[in-house]
Coordinates of C-alpha atoms and ligand atoms in Angstrom, one line a residue:
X1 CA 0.0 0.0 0.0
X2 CA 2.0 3.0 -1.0
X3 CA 0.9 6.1 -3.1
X4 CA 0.8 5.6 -7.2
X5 CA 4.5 6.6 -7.6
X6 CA 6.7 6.0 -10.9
X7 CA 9.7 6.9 -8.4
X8 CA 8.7 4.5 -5.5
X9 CA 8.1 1.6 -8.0
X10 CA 11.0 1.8 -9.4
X11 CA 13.2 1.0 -5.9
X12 CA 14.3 -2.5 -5.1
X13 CA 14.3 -3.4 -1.6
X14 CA 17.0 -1.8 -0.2
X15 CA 16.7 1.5 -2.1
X16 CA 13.7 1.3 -0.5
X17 CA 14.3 0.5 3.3
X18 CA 16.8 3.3 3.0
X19 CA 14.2 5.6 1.5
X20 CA 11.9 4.8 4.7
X21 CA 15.0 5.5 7.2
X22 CA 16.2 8.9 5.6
X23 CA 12.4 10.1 5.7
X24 CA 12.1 8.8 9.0
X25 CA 15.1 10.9 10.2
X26 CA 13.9 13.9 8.2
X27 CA 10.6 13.3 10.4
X28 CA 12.9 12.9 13.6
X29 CA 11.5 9.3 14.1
X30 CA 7.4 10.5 14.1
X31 CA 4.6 9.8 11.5
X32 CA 3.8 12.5 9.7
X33 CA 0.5 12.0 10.1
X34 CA -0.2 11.5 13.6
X35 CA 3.2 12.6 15.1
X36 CA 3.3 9.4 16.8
X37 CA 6.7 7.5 17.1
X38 CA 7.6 4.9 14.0
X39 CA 9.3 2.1 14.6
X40 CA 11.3 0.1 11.6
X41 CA 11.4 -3.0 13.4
X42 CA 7.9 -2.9 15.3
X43 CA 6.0 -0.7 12.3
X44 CA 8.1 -2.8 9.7
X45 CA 6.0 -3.5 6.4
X46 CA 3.2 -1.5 8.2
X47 CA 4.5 1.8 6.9
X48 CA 3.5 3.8 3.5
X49 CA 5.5 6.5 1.9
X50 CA 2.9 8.6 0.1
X51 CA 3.3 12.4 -1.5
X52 CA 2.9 15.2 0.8
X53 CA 1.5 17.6 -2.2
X54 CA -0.7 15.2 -4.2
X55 CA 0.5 14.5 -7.4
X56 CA -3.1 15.6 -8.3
X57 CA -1.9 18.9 -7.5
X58 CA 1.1 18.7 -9.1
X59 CA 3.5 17.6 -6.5
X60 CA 6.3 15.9 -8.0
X61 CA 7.3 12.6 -7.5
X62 CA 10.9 12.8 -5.5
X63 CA 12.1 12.6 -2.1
X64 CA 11.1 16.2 -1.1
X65 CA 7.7 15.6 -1.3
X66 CA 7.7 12.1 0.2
X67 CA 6.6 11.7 3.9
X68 CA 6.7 8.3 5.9
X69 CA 3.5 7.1 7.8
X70 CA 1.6 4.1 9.6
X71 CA -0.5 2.4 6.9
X72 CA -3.4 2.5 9.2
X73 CA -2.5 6.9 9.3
X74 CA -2.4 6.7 5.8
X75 CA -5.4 4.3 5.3
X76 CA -8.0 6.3 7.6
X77 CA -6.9 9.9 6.4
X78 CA -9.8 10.0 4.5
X79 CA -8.4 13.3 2.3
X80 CA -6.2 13.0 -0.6
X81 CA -3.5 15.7 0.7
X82 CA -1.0 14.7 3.3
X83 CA -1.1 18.0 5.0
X84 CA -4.6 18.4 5.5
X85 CA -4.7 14.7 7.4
X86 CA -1.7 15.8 9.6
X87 CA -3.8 18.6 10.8
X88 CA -6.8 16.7 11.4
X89 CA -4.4 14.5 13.0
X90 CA -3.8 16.8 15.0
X91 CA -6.9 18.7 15.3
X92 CA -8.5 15.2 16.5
X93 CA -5.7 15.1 19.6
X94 CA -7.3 18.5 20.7
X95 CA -10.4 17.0 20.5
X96 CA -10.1 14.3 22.5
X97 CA -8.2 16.2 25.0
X98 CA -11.4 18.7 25.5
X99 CA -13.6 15.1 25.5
X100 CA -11.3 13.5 28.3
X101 CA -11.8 17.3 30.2
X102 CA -15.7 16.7 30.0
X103 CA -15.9 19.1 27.2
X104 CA -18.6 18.8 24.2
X105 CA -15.6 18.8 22.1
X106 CA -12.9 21.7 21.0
X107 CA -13.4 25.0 20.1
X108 CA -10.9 27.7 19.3
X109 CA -9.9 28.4 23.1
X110 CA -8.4 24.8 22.6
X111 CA -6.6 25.5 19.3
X112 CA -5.2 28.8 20.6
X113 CA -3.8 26.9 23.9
X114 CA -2.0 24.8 21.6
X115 CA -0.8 27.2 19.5
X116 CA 0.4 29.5 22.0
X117 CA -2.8 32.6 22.1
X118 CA -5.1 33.0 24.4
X119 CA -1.7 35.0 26.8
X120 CA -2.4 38.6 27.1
X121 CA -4.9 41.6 27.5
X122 CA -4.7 44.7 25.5
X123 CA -4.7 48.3 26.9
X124 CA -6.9 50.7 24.2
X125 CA -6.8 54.4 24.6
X126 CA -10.0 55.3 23.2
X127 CA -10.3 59.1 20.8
X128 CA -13.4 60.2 19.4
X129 CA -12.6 58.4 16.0
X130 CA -9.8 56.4 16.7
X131 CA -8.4 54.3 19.2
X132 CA -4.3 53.4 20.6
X133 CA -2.6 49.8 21.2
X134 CA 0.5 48.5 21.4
X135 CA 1.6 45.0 21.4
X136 CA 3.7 44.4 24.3
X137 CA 3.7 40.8 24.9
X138 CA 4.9 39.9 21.5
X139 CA 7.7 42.7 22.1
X140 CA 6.4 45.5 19.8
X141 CA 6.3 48.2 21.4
X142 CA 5.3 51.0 19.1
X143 CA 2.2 52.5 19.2
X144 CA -1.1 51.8 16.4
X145 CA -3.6 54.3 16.1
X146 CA -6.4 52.7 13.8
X147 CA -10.0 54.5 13.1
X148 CA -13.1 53.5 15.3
X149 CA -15.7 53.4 13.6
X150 CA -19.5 53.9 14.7
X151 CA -22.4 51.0 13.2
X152 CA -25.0 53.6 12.6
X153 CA -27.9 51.3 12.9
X154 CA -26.5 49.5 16.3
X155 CA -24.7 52.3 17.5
X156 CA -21.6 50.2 18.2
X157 CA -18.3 51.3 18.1
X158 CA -15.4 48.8 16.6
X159 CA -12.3 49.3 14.5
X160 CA -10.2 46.4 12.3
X161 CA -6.8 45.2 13.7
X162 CA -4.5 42.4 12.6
X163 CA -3.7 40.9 15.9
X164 CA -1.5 38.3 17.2
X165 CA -2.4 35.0 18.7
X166 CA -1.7 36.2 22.0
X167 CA -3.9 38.9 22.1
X168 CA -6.8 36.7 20.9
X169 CA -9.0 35.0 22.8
X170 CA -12.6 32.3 22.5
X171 CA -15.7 33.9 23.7
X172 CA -17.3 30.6 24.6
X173 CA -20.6 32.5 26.2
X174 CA -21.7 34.1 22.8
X175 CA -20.0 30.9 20.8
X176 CA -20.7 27.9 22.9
X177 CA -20.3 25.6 19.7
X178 CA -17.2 23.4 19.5
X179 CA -15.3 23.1 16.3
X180 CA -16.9 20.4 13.6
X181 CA -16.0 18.3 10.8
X182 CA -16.0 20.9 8.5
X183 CA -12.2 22.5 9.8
X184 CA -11.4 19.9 7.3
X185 CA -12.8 21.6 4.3
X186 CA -11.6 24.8 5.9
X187 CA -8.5 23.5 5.7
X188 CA -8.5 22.2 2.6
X189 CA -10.0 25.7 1.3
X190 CA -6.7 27.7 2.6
X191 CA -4.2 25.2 1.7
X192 CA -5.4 26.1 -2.0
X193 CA -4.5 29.7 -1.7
X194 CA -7.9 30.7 -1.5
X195 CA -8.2 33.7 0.9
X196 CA -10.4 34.1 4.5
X197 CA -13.6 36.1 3.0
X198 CA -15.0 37.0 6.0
X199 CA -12.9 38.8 8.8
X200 CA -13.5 37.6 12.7
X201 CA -15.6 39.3 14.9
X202 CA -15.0 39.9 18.4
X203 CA -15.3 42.2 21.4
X204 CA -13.0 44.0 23.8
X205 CA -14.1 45.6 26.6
X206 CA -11.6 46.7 29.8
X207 CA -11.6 45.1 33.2
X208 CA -10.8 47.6 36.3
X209 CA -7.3 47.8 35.2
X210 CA -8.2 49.2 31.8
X211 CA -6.9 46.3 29.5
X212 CA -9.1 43.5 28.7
X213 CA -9.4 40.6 26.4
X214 CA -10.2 40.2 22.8
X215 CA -12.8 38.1 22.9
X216 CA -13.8 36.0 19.6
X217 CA -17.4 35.3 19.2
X218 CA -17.5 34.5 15.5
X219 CA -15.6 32.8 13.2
X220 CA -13.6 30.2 15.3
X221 CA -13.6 27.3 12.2
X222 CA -11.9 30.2 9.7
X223 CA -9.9 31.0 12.5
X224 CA -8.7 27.8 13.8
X225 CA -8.1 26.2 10.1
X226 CA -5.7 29.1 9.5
X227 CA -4.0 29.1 13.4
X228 CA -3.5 25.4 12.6
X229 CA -1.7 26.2 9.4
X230 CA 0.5 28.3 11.0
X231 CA -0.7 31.6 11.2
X232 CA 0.3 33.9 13.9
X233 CA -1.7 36.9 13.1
X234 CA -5.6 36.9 12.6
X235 CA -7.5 40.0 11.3
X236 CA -10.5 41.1 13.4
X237 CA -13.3 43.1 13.7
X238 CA -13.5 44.2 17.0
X239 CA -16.6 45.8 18.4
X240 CA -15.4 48.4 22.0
X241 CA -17.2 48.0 25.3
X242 CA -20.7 46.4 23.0
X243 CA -23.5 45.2 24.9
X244 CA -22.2 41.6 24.7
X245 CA -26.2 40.9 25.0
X246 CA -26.9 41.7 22.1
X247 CA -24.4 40.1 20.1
X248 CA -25.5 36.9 21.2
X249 CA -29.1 37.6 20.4
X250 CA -27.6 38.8 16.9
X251 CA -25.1 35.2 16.9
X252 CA -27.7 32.6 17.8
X253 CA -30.1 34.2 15.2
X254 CA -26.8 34.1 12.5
X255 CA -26.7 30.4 13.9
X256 CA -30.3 29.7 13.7
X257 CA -33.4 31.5 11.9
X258 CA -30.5 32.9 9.2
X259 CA -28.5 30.4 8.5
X260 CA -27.3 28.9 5.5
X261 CA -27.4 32.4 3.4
X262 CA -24.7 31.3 1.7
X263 CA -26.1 27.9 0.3
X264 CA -27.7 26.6 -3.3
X265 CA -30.9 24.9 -2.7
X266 CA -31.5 25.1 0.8
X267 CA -31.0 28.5 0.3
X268 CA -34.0 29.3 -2.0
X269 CA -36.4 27.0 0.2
X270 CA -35.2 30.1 2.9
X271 CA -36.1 32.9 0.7
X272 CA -38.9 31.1 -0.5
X273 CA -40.3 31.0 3.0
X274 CA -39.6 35.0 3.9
X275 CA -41.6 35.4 0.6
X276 CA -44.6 33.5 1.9
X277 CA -44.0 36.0 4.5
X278 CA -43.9 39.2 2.5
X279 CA -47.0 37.8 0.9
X280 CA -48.9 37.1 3.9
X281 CA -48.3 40.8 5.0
X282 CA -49.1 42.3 1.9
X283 CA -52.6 40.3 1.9
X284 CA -53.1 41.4 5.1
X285 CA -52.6 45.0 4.0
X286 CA -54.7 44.7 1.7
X287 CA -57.3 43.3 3.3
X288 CA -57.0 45.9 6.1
X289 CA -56.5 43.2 8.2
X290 CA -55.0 43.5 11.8
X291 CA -51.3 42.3 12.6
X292 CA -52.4 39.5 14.6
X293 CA -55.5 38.6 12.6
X294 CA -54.4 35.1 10.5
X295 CA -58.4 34.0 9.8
X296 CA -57.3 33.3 5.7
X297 CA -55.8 30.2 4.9
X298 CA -53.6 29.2 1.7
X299 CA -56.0 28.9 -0.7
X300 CA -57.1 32.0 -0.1
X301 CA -53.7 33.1 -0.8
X302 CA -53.2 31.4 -3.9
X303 CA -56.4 33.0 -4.9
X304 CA -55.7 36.3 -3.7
X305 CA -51.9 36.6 -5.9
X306 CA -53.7 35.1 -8.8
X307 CA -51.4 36.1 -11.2
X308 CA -48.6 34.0 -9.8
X309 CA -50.5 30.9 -8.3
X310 CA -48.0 28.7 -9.2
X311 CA -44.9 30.8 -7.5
X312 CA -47.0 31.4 -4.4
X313 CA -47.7 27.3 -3.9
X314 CA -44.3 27.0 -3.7
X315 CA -43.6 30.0 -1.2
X316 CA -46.0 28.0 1.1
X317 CA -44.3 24.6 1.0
X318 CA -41.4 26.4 1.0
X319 CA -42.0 27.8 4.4
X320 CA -42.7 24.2 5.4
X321 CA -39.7 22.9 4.4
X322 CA -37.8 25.6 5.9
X323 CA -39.5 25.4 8.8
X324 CA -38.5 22.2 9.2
X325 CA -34.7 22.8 8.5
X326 CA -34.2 25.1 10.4
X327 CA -35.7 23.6 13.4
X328 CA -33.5 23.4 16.3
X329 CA -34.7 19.7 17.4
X330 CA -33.5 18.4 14.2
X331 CA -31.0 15.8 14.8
X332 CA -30.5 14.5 11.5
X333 CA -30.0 18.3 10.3
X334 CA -26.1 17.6 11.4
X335 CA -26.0 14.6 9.1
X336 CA -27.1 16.5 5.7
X337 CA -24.5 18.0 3.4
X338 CA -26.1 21.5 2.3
X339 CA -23.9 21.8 -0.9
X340 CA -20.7 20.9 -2.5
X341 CA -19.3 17.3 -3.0
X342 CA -17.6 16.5 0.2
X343 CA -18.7 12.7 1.4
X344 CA -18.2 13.6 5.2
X345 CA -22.0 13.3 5.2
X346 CA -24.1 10.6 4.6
X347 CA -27.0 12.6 3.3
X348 CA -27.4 15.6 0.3
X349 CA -30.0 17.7 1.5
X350 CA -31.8 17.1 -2.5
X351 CA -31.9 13.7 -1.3
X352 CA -33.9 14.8 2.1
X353 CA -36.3 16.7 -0.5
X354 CA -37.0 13.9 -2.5
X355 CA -37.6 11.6 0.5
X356 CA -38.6 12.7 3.9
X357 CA -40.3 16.3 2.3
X358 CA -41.9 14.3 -0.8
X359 CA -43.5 11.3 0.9
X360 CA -44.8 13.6 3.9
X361 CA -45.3 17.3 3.2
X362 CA -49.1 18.0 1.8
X363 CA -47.9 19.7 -1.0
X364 CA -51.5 21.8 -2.0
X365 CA -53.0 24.8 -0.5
X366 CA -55.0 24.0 2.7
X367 CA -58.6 25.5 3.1
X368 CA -58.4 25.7 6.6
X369 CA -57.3 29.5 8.3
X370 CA -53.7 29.9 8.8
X371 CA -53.9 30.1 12.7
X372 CA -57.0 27.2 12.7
X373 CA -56.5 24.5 15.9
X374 CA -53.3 26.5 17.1
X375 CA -54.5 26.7 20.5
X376 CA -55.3 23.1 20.7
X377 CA -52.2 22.0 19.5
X378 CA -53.6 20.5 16.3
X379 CA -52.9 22.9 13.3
X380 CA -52.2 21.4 10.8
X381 CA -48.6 22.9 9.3
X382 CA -47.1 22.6 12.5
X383 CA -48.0 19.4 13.2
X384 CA -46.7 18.6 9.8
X385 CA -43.4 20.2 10.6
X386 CA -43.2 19.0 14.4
X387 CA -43.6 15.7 13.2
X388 CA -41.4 15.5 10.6
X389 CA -38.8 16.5 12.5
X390 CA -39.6 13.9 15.2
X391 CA -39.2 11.2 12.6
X392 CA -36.0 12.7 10.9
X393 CA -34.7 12.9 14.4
X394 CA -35.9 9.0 14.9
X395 CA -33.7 8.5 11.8
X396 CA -30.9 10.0 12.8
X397 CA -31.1 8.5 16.1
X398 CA -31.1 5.2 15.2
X399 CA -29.4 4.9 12.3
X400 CA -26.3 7.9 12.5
X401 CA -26.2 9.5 16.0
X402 CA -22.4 7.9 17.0
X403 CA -22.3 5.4 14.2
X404 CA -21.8 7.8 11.0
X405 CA -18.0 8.6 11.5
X406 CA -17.4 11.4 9.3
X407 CA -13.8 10.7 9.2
X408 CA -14.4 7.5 7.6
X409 CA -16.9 9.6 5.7
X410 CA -18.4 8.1 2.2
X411 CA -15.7 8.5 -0.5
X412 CA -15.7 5.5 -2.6
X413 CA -17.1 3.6 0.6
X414 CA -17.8 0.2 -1.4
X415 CA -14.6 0.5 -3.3
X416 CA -12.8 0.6 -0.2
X417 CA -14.9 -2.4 1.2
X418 CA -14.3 -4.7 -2.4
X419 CA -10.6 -3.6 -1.6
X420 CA -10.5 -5.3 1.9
X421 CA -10.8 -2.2 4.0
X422 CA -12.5 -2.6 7.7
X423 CA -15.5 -0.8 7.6
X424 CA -17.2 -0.7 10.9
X425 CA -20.6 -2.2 10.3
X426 CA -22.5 0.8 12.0
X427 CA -20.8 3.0 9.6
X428 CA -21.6 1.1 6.5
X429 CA -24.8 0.5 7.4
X430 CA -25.7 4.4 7.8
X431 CA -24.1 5.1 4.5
X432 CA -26.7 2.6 3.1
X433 CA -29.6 3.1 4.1
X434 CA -28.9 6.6 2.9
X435 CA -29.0 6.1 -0.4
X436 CA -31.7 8.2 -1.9
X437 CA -33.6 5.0 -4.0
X438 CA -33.3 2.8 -0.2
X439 CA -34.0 6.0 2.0
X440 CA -37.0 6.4 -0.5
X441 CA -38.0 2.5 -0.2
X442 CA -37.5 2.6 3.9
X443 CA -40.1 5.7 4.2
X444 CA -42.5 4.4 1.7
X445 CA -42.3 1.1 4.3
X446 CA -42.9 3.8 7.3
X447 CA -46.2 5.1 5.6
X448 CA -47.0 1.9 5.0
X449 CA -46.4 1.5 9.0
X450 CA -49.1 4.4 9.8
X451 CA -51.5 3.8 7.5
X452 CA -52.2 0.3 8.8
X453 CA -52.2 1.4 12.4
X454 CA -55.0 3.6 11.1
X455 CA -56.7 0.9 9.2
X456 CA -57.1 -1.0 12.4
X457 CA -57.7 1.5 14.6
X458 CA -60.2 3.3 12.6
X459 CA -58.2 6.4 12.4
X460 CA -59.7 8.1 9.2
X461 CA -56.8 9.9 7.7
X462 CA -56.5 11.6 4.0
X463 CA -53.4 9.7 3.3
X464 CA -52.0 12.7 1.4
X465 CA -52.2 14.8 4.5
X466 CA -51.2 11.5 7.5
X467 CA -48.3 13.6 9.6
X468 CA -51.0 16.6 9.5
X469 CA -52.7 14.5 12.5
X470 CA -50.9 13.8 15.7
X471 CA -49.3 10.1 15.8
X472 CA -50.4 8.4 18.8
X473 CA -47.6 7.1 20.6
X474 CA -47.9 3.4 20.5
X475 CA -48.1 4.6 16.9
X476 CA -44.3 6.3 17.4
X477 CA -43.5 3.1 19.4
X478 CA -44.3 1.1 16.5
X479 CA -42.4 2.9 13.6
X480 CA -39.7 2.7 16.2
X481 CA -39.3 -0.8 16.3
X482 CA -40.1 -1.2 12.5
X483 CA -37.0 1.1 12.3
X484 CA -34.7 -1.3 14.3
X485 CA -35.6 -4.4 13.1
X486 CA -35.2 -2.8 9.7
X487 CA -31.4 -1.7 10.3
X488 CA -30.9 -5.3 11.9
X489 CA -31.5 -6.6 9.0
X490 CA -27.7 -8.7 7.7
X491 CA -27.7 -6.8 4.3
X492 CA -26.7 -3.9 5.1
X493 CA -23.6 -5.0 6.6
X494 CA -23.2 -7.5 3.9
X495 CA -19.8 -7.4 2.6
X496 CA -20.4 -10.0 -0.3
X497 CA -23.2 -7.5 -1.5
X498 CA -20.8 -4.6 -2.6
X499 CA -20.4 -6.4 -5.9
X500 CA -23.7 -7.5 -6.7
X501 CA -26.0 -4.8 -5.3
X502 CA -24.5 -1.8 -3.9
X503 CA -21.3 -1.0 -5.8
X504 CA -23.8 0.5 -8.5
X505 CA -26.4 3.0 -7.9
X506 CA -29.8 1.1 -8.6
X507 CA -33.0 3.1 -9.3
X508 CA -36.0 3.3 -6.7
X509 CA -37.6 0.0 -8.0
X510 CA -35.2 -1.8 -7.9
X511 CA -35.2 -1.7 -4.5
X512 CA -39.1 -1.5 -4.8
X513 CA -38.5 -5.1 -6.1
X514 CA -35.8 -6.1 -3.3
X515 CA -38.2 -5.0 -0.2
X516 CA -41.2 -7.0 -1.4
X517 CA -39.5 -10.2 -3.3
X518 CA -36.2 -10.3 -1.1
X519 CA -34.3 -10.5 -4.2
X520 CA -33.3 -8.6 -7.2
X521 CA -34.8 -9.0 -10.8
X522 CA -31.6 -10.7 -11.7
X523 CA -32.3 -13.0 -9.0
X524 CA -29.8 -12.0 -6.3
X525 CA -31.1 -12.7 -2.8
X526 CA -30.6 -9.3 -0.3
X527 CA -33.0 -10.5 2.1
X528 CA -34.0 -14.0 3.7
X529 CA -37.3 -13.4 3.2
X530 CA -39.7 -10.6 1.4
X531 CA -40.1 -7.5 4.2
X532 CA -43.5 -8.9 5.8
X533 CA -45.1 -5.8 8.1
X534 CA -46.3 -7.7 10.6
X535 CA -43.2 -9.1 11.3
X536 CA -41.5 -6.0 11.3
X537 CA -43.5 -3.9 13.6
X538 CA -42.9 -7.4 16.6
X539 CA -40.3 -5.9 19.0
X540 CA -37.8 -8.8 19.0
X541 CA -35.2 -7.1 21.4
X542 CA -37.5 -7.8 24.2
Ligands
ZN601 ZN1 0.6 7.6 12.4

């Protein structure tokens, strides 16, 4: 197992070994990876030499660019590019560091420890338009005057600084968050070259001696990618003596009811809903209707905009599917890519759209008022949205929460499995059963779950509206248990299968075909036996 390398192939034996001990001493006897010791003797023929610039990215193929690891290092790295695993590497020791201390997990405080920040407090001289430092600790003595500035709509003072480690602090009250999986794309993103677009905000205000710390509040995954890469200087924006209060009413609502500005599809589902909103005020207006007045309901909305039926359908099931989201009781929300084409989650969130939202959002106008059943807990939308959230969160739960390892991640998953890699089963089986066409399959099984619960107890539901009425909960018990003895199921764990049935990607009947035949059309058996409901809703761990 070493890296495709003209250079390496060519060595005999020896050439090699020698390689491995020059690199070794270069590397003063760690891994570059995980900057554990290497041993020739213990480690011997359990050692790669790979490129530390990919060859992808034009690295060339000679000793300068070589680095010596563990194979396992080198195996689990999960990112093309040397560097960016050494970091993770390392980022992961700071993690479990801040685990062992009883921490949720690392967050910038933790990177700037390592990295030698977090030290001192700045003095400020404050001016009308303009404020005074000097950087003492770092032995620079002379004195900056920079402009202060004055937020017209806040009122809040702050000026821009480049400012070293030292001075900067983690404002863990305001940013409570620890770091996530995504320093590694962060990473990644300024290895290329490609600059920091937005600058770090923090806040400074002075304790009785007059100095006090910079305190970062947002920003800490820009700012610890770069610190990791070996910056010693971070530019901030740094708000004087704010009402900290309101910056973290301002960052949970960056975190929460704003999020995702930035992103592709998820993104218009977001504006779609504030236009919903803009439309409901405007109808209001002009139906001189009070503010709290919500007596209409969405077809009299589609009615009212006429001209642009169509476009205000969608702002409606928009809103839903925002609503849903953005909901803070989502737990499979941290398990959905929102764009680009990194693997280190299991699901896209066009795949959530064409499974959880399609097979259980009412997707037409409702006749009933806007605010109808509210008080009595039964209106329809929310219950919609409450309960799809309860059952992505039973998903999630079940299937990802501690057994998705997004370091493993999903890159060429069964390739690496028909290679001979060790997948751990919980991991491969969450990577299956998110597949869009099984996902699809597994909640079509779910309604048919409900829909028989209401067959027998006389529950009669629309079956284009069923999460619009609240589940009973023998009712959640039961799609519970379907859910488990669903992922208990051998296939999805089934090594022998990554030939036959999931090295490709099959279409929705095909799987269609495997839940109700236990076979393929080709005649593959994935199952001992066709998926039999009544079997499947028996709790067998009891
Ligand atoms: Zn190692």
């Amino acid at each position: 197992m070493t890296a495709h390398s003209p250079y390496l192939a060519s060595l005999g034996e020896e050439d090699r070994k020698a390689l491995e001990i020059r690199l070794l001493d270069r590397q003063t006897g760690h891994c570059f990876i995980c900057d554990e010791t290497i041993d020739l003797v213990l480690h011997g023929g359990q050692l790669d030499i790979d490129h530390i610039i990919p060859r992808a990215d034009n690295g060339p193929d000679e000793e300068n660019n070589f680095a010596l690891t563990h194979a396992t290092c080198n195996r689990q790295k999960g990112a093309s590019d040397l560097r960016v695993a050494r970091r993770i590497a390392e980022f992961e020791k700071l993690q479990r560091t801040a685990i062992g201390e009883g921490k949720r997990g690392a967050n910038l405080g933790d990177v700037l420890g390592r990295y030698n920040g977090a030290k001192a407090n700045l003095k400020l001289k404050r001016y009308p338009d303009a404020v005074e430092f000097t950087l003492t600790a770092v032995d620079k003595n002379d004195i900056r005057r920079v402009p202060l500035y004055k937020d017209q709509l806040s009122g809040m003072e702050y000026f821009f600084a480049v400012l070293p480690l030292e001075y900067l602090h983690h404002d863990d009250r305001i940013n409570p968050r620890s770091i996530g999986a995504n320093i590694r794309g962060l990473i990644e993103e300024f290895l290329q070259k490609r600059p920091q677009l937005h600058v770090a905000l923090a806040w400074w205000s002075p304790e009785s001696d007059g100095s006090g710390h910079i305190k970062i509040f947002d920003g800490q995954h820009k700012a610890a990618a770069q610190i990791m890469l070996g910056m010693k200087e971070l530019p901030v924006r740094v708000f004087v003596e704010p009402d900290t209060n309101v910056l973290l009413v301002a960052n949970t609502n960056a975190g929460s009811a704003l999020r995702q500005v930035a992103f592709d599809v998820a993104v218009m589902r977001h504006l779609g809903s504030s236009l919903f909103m803009e439309r409901v005020r405007q109808y209001k207006d002009m139906k001189g209707l009070p503010e709290n007045n919500y007596s209409f309901s969405e077809k009299d909305l589609v009615a009212f905009f006429r001209g642009e039926h169509r476009e205000m359908l969608r702002y409606i099931i928009d809103a839903v599917r925002d609503s849903i989201t953005h909901n803070k009781d989502n737990g499979l929300m941290e398990f959905i890519e929102w764009a680009g084409k990194t693997a280190d989650r299991p699901l896209a969130y066009s795949t959530i759209e064409r499974t959880f939202f399609s097979e259980f959002i009412y997707m037409k106008a409702l006749d009933a008022p806007l605010d109808n059943g509210m008080e009595r807990g039964e209106n329809a939308r929310l219950l919609e949205r409450d309960q799809i959230v309860r059952l992505m969160s039973l998903f999630a739960e079940i299937f990802f929460v501690g057994k998705w390892d997004p370091e493993i991640g999903g890159r060429k998953l069964e390739n690496r499995l028909q290679k001979g890699d060790q997948i751990p089963e919980n991991h491969l089986r969450a990577w299956r059963i998110a597949r869009e066409e099984i996902l699809a399959n597994v909640l079509t099984w779910v309604r048919l779950v409900i829909e028989n619960y209401n067959a027998y107890t006389g529950r009669m539901i629309d079956k284009e509206r069923l999460l619009q009425y609240a589940l009973p909960e023998d009712l959640w018990q039961r799609i519970r248990t379907f859910l488990n003895n669903l992922g208990a199921l051998p296939c999805w764990i089934d090594k022998n299968l990554s030939n036959t049935v999931f090295g490709a990607k099959q279409n929705r009947d095909f799987w269609t075909d495997v839940f109700k035949t236990g076979k393929t059309q080709t005649g593959v058996r994935v199952l001992a036996e066709p998926l039999n409901l009544q079997t499947m809703i028996v709790n067998r761990s009891t």
